[in-house]
Amino acid sequence: MRKYIFLLTVACCLLAAWPALAGQVQVFEPMAEGMSQRDLRDKARAQGFAQAVLDEAKAMLSDKLPEARVALFKEYLLGHAEPFIQGYKVVSSQDFPEGLSLTMDVRVDRRTLRDSLGGMGFFATLSQPQPATVVWPGDLTDEELQALHHLINLTGIAPAEGASPVFTLERGGDKGTWKCRLSYDGQEWLAVNADMAKAWFTLWPRFFDRPAAQSAQTGGETLTVSGWFSPDGVLEFDRVLHGWDGAVQNAQLVTMDMQPSGAGATWTLSVVNRARLEMLLNSFLPQRGLSFHLAAENRD
């Protein structure tokens, strides 16, 4: 009973004291003909947001994303990064005849970003692309066709006739809109949006976030650590563990046990990069007098 009371206390403390992590980015936005100073600053800020989100995403993906896909993701983020931004502060701003140099501290919502990366297919397609049938109308302009192919490559889709799932792109009933349909295993989902990318990424999480796909993406493990003198050490390590996004996802503290010899705790987690996780554990825990055991979950 005592360990469950401690666990409830831990959860409350974590919710109250979850740290806001900020990273610093420096960008340069060139001045274009006819651009106002306000437009220049807006574009520089958007570039800074995109770079901050990209930096966090690359860490979560253990820098395994090919450079071509990194470039596509940054291009996408230039217009879609703001939902991941919790706040920012301008550290320095310097105007030049050629453009604007901007340095910012940017706080990225890592939990939202991590969930979105999963729904966008990044974790599932790191090792191999996802086969799918992709159908589009024959009257797409070169620019529209390029935008579609960018989304296909960004998501890690390998178009193959007859493959499942099936994604269909159509022009919407309202001028300038896109109607998209995703079909898989007898289910079908629809999305309509003037932004092709928003319509695309409204649907793909339906496929990549399904339970069977999530369990296949990462290995379920339990991590048991012992040797703390007090619950404070458990809280601190829980915060550290949540920062190892490139190695582990979905870490949840499930039990804490107080014994005369000290405190122990157990987490369930999904391993993204086992070698990296073991390296981080071995470099962090033994030097603090702590021991650990990492093992596959018992699914019986």
GROMACS .gro file of C-alpha atoms in nm:
model
  300
    1MET     CA    1   0.000   0.000   0.000
    2ARG     CA    2   0.283   0.231   0.091
    3LYS     CA    3   0.439   0.211  -0.256
    4TYR     CA    4   0.111   0.316  -0.423
    5ILE     CA    5   0.082   0.621  -0.196
    6PHE     CA    6   0.436   0.715  -0.295
    7LEU     CA    7   0.349   0.661  -0.662
    8LEU     CA    8   0.050   0.895  -0.638
    9THR     CA    9   0.268   1.160  -0.473
   10VAL     CA   10   0.527   1.121  -0.748
   11ALA     CA   11   0.265   1.167  -1.020
   12CYS     CA   12   0.132   1.485  -0.862
   13CYS     CA   13   0.481   1.628  -0.825
   14LEU     CA   14   0.566   1.552  -1.186
   15LEU     CA   15   0.255   1.726  -1.313
   16ALA     CA   16   0.326   2.032  -1.103
   17ALA     CA   17   0.696   2.058  -1.180
   18TRP     CA   18   0.729   1.934  -1.540
   19PRO     CA   19   1.020   2.137  -1.680
   20ALA     CA   20   0.982   2.362  -1.982
   21LEU     CA   21   1.281   2.283  -2.200
   22ALA     CA   22   1.417   2.553  -2.428
   23GLY     CA   23   1.673   2.528  -2.702
   24GLN     CA   24   1.857   2.814  -2.870
   25VAL     CA   25   1.853   2.857  -3.246
   26GLN     CA   26   2.020   3.111  -3.473
   27VAL     CA   27   1.885   3.178  -3.822
   28PHE     CA   28   1.947   3.423  -4.104
   29GLU     CA   29   1.658   3.532  -4.326
   30PRO     CA   30   1.762   3.706  -4.652
   31MET     CA   31   1.586   4.026  -4.755
   32ALA     CA   32   1.379   3.985  -5.071
   33GLU     CA   33   1.271   4.259  -5.308
   34GLY     CA   34   0.957   4.435  -5.188
   35MET     CA   35   0.968   4.269  -4.844
   36SER     CA   36   0.880   4.485  -4.544
   37GLN     CA   37   1.073   4.470  -4.218
   38ARG     CA   38   0.772   4.310  -4.050
   39ASP     CA   39   0.753   4.038  -4.315
   40LEU     CA   40   1.127   3.980  -4.279
   41ARG     CA   41   1.096   3.932  -3.903
   42ASP     CA   42   0.793   3.705  -3.941
   43LYS     CA   43   0.984   3.483  -4.187
   44ALA     CA   44   1.292   3.477  -3.963
   45ARG     CA   45   1.079   3.378  -3.664
   46ALA     CA   46   0.906   3.102  -3.865
   47GLN     CA   47   1.247   2.974  -3.973
   48GLY     CA   48   1.360   2.974  -3.610
   49PHE     CA   49   1.052   2.778  -3.502
   50ALA     CA   50   1.108   2.526  -3.781
   51GLN     CA   51   1.474   2.480  -3.685
   52ALA     CA   52   1.392   2.436  -3.315
   53VAL     CA   53   1.129   2.170  -3.388
   54LEU     CA   54   1.359   1.999  -3.637
   55ASP     CA   55   1.643   1.986  -3.382
   56GLU     CA   56   1.414   1.820  -3.126
   57ALA     CA   57   1.277   1.576  -3.384
   58LYS     CA   58   1.624   1.471  -3.497
   59ALA     CA   59   1.720   1.397  -3.136
   60MET     CA   60   1.403   1.190  -3.088
   61LEU     CA   61   1.481   0.998  -3.406
   62SER     CA   62   1.846   0.943  -3.305
   63ASP     CA   63   1.958   1.138  -3.613
   64LYS     CA   64   1.861   0.840  -3.830
   65LEU     CA   65   1.650   1.039  -4.075
   66PRO     CA   66   1.816   1.062  -4.420
   67GLU     CA   67   1.925   1.411  -4.519
   68ALA     CA   68   1.675   1.429  -4.806
   69ARG     CA   69   1.393   1.358  -4.563
   70VAL     CA   70   1.532   1.606  -4.311
   71ALA     CA   71   1.520   1.876  -4.580
   72LEU     CA   72   1.159   1.788  -4.664
   73PHE     CA   73   1.063   1.798  -4.297
   74LYS     CA   74   1.218   2.141  -4.249
   75GLU     CA   75   1.033   2.265  -4.557
   76TYR     CA   76   0.708   2.129  -4.409
   77LEU     CA   77   0.778   2.287  -4.070
   78LEU     CA   78   0.821   2.634  -4.218
   79GLY     CA   79   0.442   2.648  -4.242
   80HIS     CA   80   0.340   2.398  -3.974
   81ALA     CA   81   0.571   2.436  -3.672
   82GLU     CA   82   0.362   2.663  -3.448
   83PRO     CA   83   0.145   2.386  -3.290
   84PHE     CA   84   0.467   2.249  -3.136
   85ILE     CA   85   0.586   2.582  -2.992
   86GLN     CA   86   0.517   2.656  -2.625
   87GLY     CA   87   0.696   2.989  -2.618
   88TYR     CA   88   1.001   3.179  -2.731
   89LYS     CA   89   1.228   3.469  -2.642
   90VAL     CA   90   1.436   3.679  -2.880
   91VAL     CA   91   1.794   3.673  -2.752
   92SER     CA   92   1.942   3.900  -3.021
   93SER     CA   93   1.838   4.054  -3.351
   94GLN     CA   94   2.070   4.220  -3.600
   95ASP     CA   95   1.976   4.385  -3.929
   96PHE     CA   96   2.206   4.370  -4.229
   97PRO     CA   97   2.156   4.504  -4.581
   98GLU     CA   98   2.132   4.141  -4.694
   99GLY     CA   99   1.877   4.034  -4.432
  100LEU     CA  100   1.810   3.963  -4.064
  101SER     CA  101   2.009   3.752  -3.817
  102LEU     CA  102   1.792   3.628  -3.532
  103THR     CA  103   1.879   3.427  -3.222
  104MET     CA  104   1.595   3.286  -3.012
  105ASP     CA  105   1.533   3.061  -2.715
  106VAL     CA  106   1.245   2.836  -2.823
  107ARG     CA  107   1.045   2.600  -2.601
  108VAL     CA  108   0.915   2.301  -2.796
  109ASP     CA  109   0.629   2.086  -2.669
  110ARG     CA  110   0.821   1.761  -2.684
  111ARG     CA  111   0.531   1.536  -2.587
  112THR     CA  112   0.309   1.673  -2.866
  113LEU     CA  113   0.597   1.652  -3.112
  114ARG     CA  114   0.679   1.294  -3.015
  115ASP     CA  115   0.315   1.189  -3.058
  116SER     CA  116   0.295   1.370  -3.392
  117LEU     CA  117   0.613   1.209  -3.523
  118GLY     CA  118   0.457   0.872  -3.454
  119GLY     CA  119   0.132   0.963  -3.631
  120MET     CA  120   0.324   1.106  -3.927
  121GLY     CA  121   0.499   0.772  -3.975
  122PHE     CA  122   0.853   0.868  -3.880
  123PHE     CA  123   0.914   0.597  -3.620
  124ALA     CA  124   0.745   0.325  -3.827
  125THR     CA  125   0.942   0.402  -4.144
  126LEU     CA  126   1.290   0.470  -4.007
  127SER     CA  127   1.415   0.124  -4.104
  128GLN     CA  128   1.199   0.062  -4.412
  129PRO     CA  129   0.925   0.250  -4.603
  130GLN     CA  130   0.556   0.171  -4.571
  131PRO     CA  131   0.403   0.024  -4.891
  132ALA     CA  132   0.074   0.190  -4.987
  133THR     CA  133  -0.140   0.258  -5.291
  134VAL     CA  134  -0.153   0.632  -5.362
  135VAL     CA  135  -0.408   0.758  -5.616
  136TRP     CA  136  -0.429   1.117  -5.744
  137PRO     CA  137  -0.616   1.301  -6.020
  138GLY     CA  138  -0.456   1.337  -6.361
  139ASP     CA  139  -0.500   1.714  -6.378
  140LEU     CA  140  -0.251   1.806  -6.104
  141THR     CA  141  -0.019   2.090  -6.195
  142ASP     CA  142   0.356   2.032  -6.174
  143GLU     CA  143   0.362   2.227  -5.847
  144GLU     CA  144   0.076   2.024  -5.697
  145LEU     CA  145   0.233   1.695  -5.807
  146GLN     CA  146   0.563   1.797  -5.654
  147ALA     CA  147   0.387   1.883  -5.325
  148LEU     CA  148   0.223   1.539  -5.322
  149HIS     CA  149   0.551   1.359  -5.390
  150HIS     CA  150   0.716   1.560  -5.112
  151LEU     CA  151   0.449   1.436  -4.869
  152ILE     CA  152   0.492   1.078  -4.989
  153ASN     CA  153   0.871   1.092  -4.935
  154LEU     CA  154   0.841   1.283  -4.609
  155THR     CA  155   0.608   1.022  -4.461
  156GLY     CA  156   0.819   0.731  -4.579
  157ILE     CA  157   0.556   0.587  -4.814
  158ALA     CA  158   0.659   0.348  -5.092
  159PRO     CA  159   0.382   0.371  -5.357
  160ALA     CA  160   0.290   0.025  -5.484
  161GLU     CA  161  -0.017  -0.063  -5.687
  162GLY     CA  162  -0.248  -0.297  -5.495
  163ALA     CA  163  -0.077  -0.233  -5.160
  164SER     CA  164  -0.271  -0.152  -4.844
  165PRO     CA  165  -0.351   0.104  -4.709
  166VAL     CA  166  -0.496   0.302  -5.000
  167PHE     CA  167  -0.472   0.681  -5.005
  168THR     CA  168  -0.681   0.874  -5.257
  169LEU     CA  169  -0.640   1.245  -5.332
  170GLU     CA  170  -0.920   1.437  -5.508
  171ARG     CA  171  -1.008   1.798  -5.565
  172GLY     CA  172  -1.271   1.911  -5.315
  173GLY     CA  173  -1.616   2.040  -5.396
  174ASP     CA  174  -1.514   2.390  -5.288
  175LYS     CA  175  -1.259   2.559  -5.509
  176GLY     CA  176  -0.906   2.533  -5.378
  177THR     CA  177  -0.973   2.245  -5.138
  178TRP     CA  178  -0.851   1.885  -5.128
  179LYS     CA  179  -1.060   1.583  -5.041
  180CYS     CA  180  -0.857   1.287  -4.916
  181ARG     CA  181  -0.956   0.932  -4.832
  182LEU     CA  182  -0.758   0.666  -4.648
  183SER     CA  183  -0.880   0.304  -4.656
  184TYR     CA  184  -0.740   0.016  -4.453
  185ASP     CA  185  -0.873  -0.317  -4.327
  186GLY     CA  186  -1.235  -0.238  -4.410
  187GLN     CA  187  -1.225   0.110  -4.257
  188GLU     CA  188  -1.225   0.445  -4.437
  189TRP     CA  189  -1.146   0.796  -4.317
  190LEU     CA  190  -1.202   1.129  -4.494
  191ALA     CA  191  -1.042   1.473  -4.464
  192VAL     CA  192  -1.105   1.799  -4.650
  193ASN     CA  193  -0.870   2.095  -4.629
  194ALA     CA  194  -0.734   2.376  -4.845
  195ASP     CA  195  -0.385   2.274  -4.726
  196MET     CA  196  -0.286   1.944  -4.890
  197ALA     CA  197  -0.035   1.870  -4.613
  198LYS     CA  198  -0.294   1.921  -4.338
  199ALA     CA  199  -0.540   1.691  -4.513
  200TRP     CA  200  -0.265   1.433  -4.564
  201PHE     CA  201  -0.150   1.434  -4.202
  202THR     CA  202  -0.507   1.437  -4.070
  203LEU     CA  203  -0.546   1.087  -4.212
  204TRP     CA  204  -0.213   0.906  -4.180
  205PRO     CA  205  -0.219   0.898  -3.797
  206ARG     CA  206  -0.530   0.681  -3.835
  207PHE     CA  207  -0.298   0.417  -3.978
  208PHE     CA  208   0.027   0.472  -3.790
  209ASP     CA  209  -0.137   0.527  -3.447
  210ARG     CA  210  -0.342   0.208  -3.448
  211PRO     CA  211  -0.239  -0.022  -3.159
  212ALA     CA  212  -0.098  -0.297  -3.382
  213ALA     CA  213   0.131  -0.050  -3.558
  214GLN     CA  214   0.253   0.107  -3.235
  215SER     CA  215   0.340  -0.226  -3.076
  216ALA     CA  216   0.532  -0.326  -3.389
  217GLN     CA  217   0.732  -0.002  -3.396
  218THR     CA  218   0.903  -0.037  -3.060
  219GLY     CA  219   0.987  -0.310  -2.812
  220GLY     CA  220   0.803  -0.308  -2.479
  221GLU     CA  221   1.044  -0.322  -2.185
  222THR     CA  222   1.048  -0.285  -1.808
  223LEU     CA  223   1.326  -0.094  -1.635
  224THR     CA  224   1.388  -0.154  -1.265
  225VAL     CA  225   1.630   0.072  -1.076
  226SER     CA  226   1.727   0.041  -0.709
  227GLY     CA  227   1.959   0.208  -0.464
  228TRP     CA  228   1.808   0.551  -0.396
  229PHE     CA  229   1.806   0.694  -0.044
  230SER     CA  230   1.480   0.885  -0.098
  231PRO     CA  231   1.194   0.932  -0.349
  232ASP     CA  232   1.355   1.259  -0.465
  233GLY     CA  233   1.611   1.062  -0.662
  234VAL     CA  234   1.336   0.866  -0.836
  235LEU     CA  235   1.166   1.191  -0.940
  236GLU     CA  236   1.489   1.331  -1.076
  237PHE     CA  237   1.568   1.018  -1.278
  238ASP     CA  238   1.212   1.011  -1.415
  239ARG     CA  239   1.271   1.359  -1.558
  240VAL     CA  240   1.604   1.246  -1.703
  241LEU     CA  241   1.448   0.936  -1.858
  242HIS     CA  242   1.181   1.145  -2.033
  243GLY     CA  243   1.460   1.349  -2.190
  244TRP     CA  244   1.614   1.047  -2.364
  245ASP     CA  245   1.373   1.069  -2.658
  246GLY     CA  246   1.618   0.928  -2.909
  247ALA     CA  247   1.650   0.607  -2.707
  248VAL     CA  248   1.318   0.552  -2.533
  249GLN     CA  249   0.952   0.653  -2.570
  250ASN     CA  250   0.639   0.632  -2.352
  251ALA     CA  251   0.826   0.586  -2.024
  252GLN     CA  252   0.580   0.547  -1.735
  253LEU     CA  253   0.666   0.513  -1.368
  254VAL     CA  254   0.447   0.225  -1.248
  255THR     CA  255   0.574   0.133  -0.900
  256MET     CA  256   0.793   0.274  -0.626
  257ASP     CA  257   0.893   0.061  -0.332
  258MET     CA  258   1.042   0.200  -0.010
  259GLN     CA  259   1.252  -0.045   0.191
  260PRO     CA  260   1.487   0.008   0.489
  261SER     CA  261   1.775  -0.033   0.244
  262GLY     CA  262   1.647   0.242   0.011
  263ALA     CA  263   1.403   0.318  -0.270
  264GLY     CA  264   1.348   0.122  -0.589
  265ALA     CA  265   1.124   0.196  -0.886
  266THR     CA  266   0.999   0.033  -1.204
  267TRP     CA  267   0.911   0.191  -1.539
  268THR     CA  268   0.743   0.050  -1.847
  269LEU     CA  269   0.878   0.194  -2.169
  270SER     CA  270   0.917   0.144  -2.543
  271VAL     CA  271   1.274   0.111  -2.665
  272VAL     CA  272   1.362   0.306  -2.979
  273ASN     CA  273   1.738   0.247  -2.972
  274ARG     CA  274   1.843  -0.023  -2.725
  275ALA     CA  275   2.218   0.027  -2.766
  276ARG     CA  276   2.185   0.399  -2.696
  277LEU     CA  277   1.954   0.340  -2.398
  278GLU     CA  278   2.198   0.093  -2.241
  279MET     CA  279   2.484   0.338  -2.298
  280LEU     CA  280   2.288   0.618  -2.127
  281LEU     CA  281   2.187   0.394  -1.834
  282ASN     CA  282   2.542   0.271  -1.781
  283SER     CA  283   2.684   0.623  -1.791
  284PHE     CA  284   2.420   0.769  -1.555
  285LEU     CA  285   2.323   0.510  -1.292
  286PRO     CA  286   2.630   0.314  -1.165
  287GLN     CA  287   2.829   0.628  -1.085
  288ARG     CA  288   2.543   0.728  -0.854
  289GLY     CA  289   2.550   0.395  -0.674
  290LEU     CA  290   2.240   0.267  -0.852
  291SER     CA  291   2.177  -0.068  -1.017
  292PHE     CA  292   1.927  -0.145  -1.293
  293HIS     CA  293   1.768  -0.428  -1.485
  294LEU     CA  294   1.619  -0.386  -1.835
  295ALA     CA  295   1.404  -0.668  -1.972
  296ALA     CA  296   1.120  -0.741  -2.214
  297GLU     CA  297   0.775  -0.712  -2.061
  298ASN     CA  298   0.602  -1.031  -1.954
  299ARG     CA  299   0.301  -1.049  -2.187
  300ASP     CA  300   0.143  -1.363  -2.039
   0.00000   0.00000   0.00000
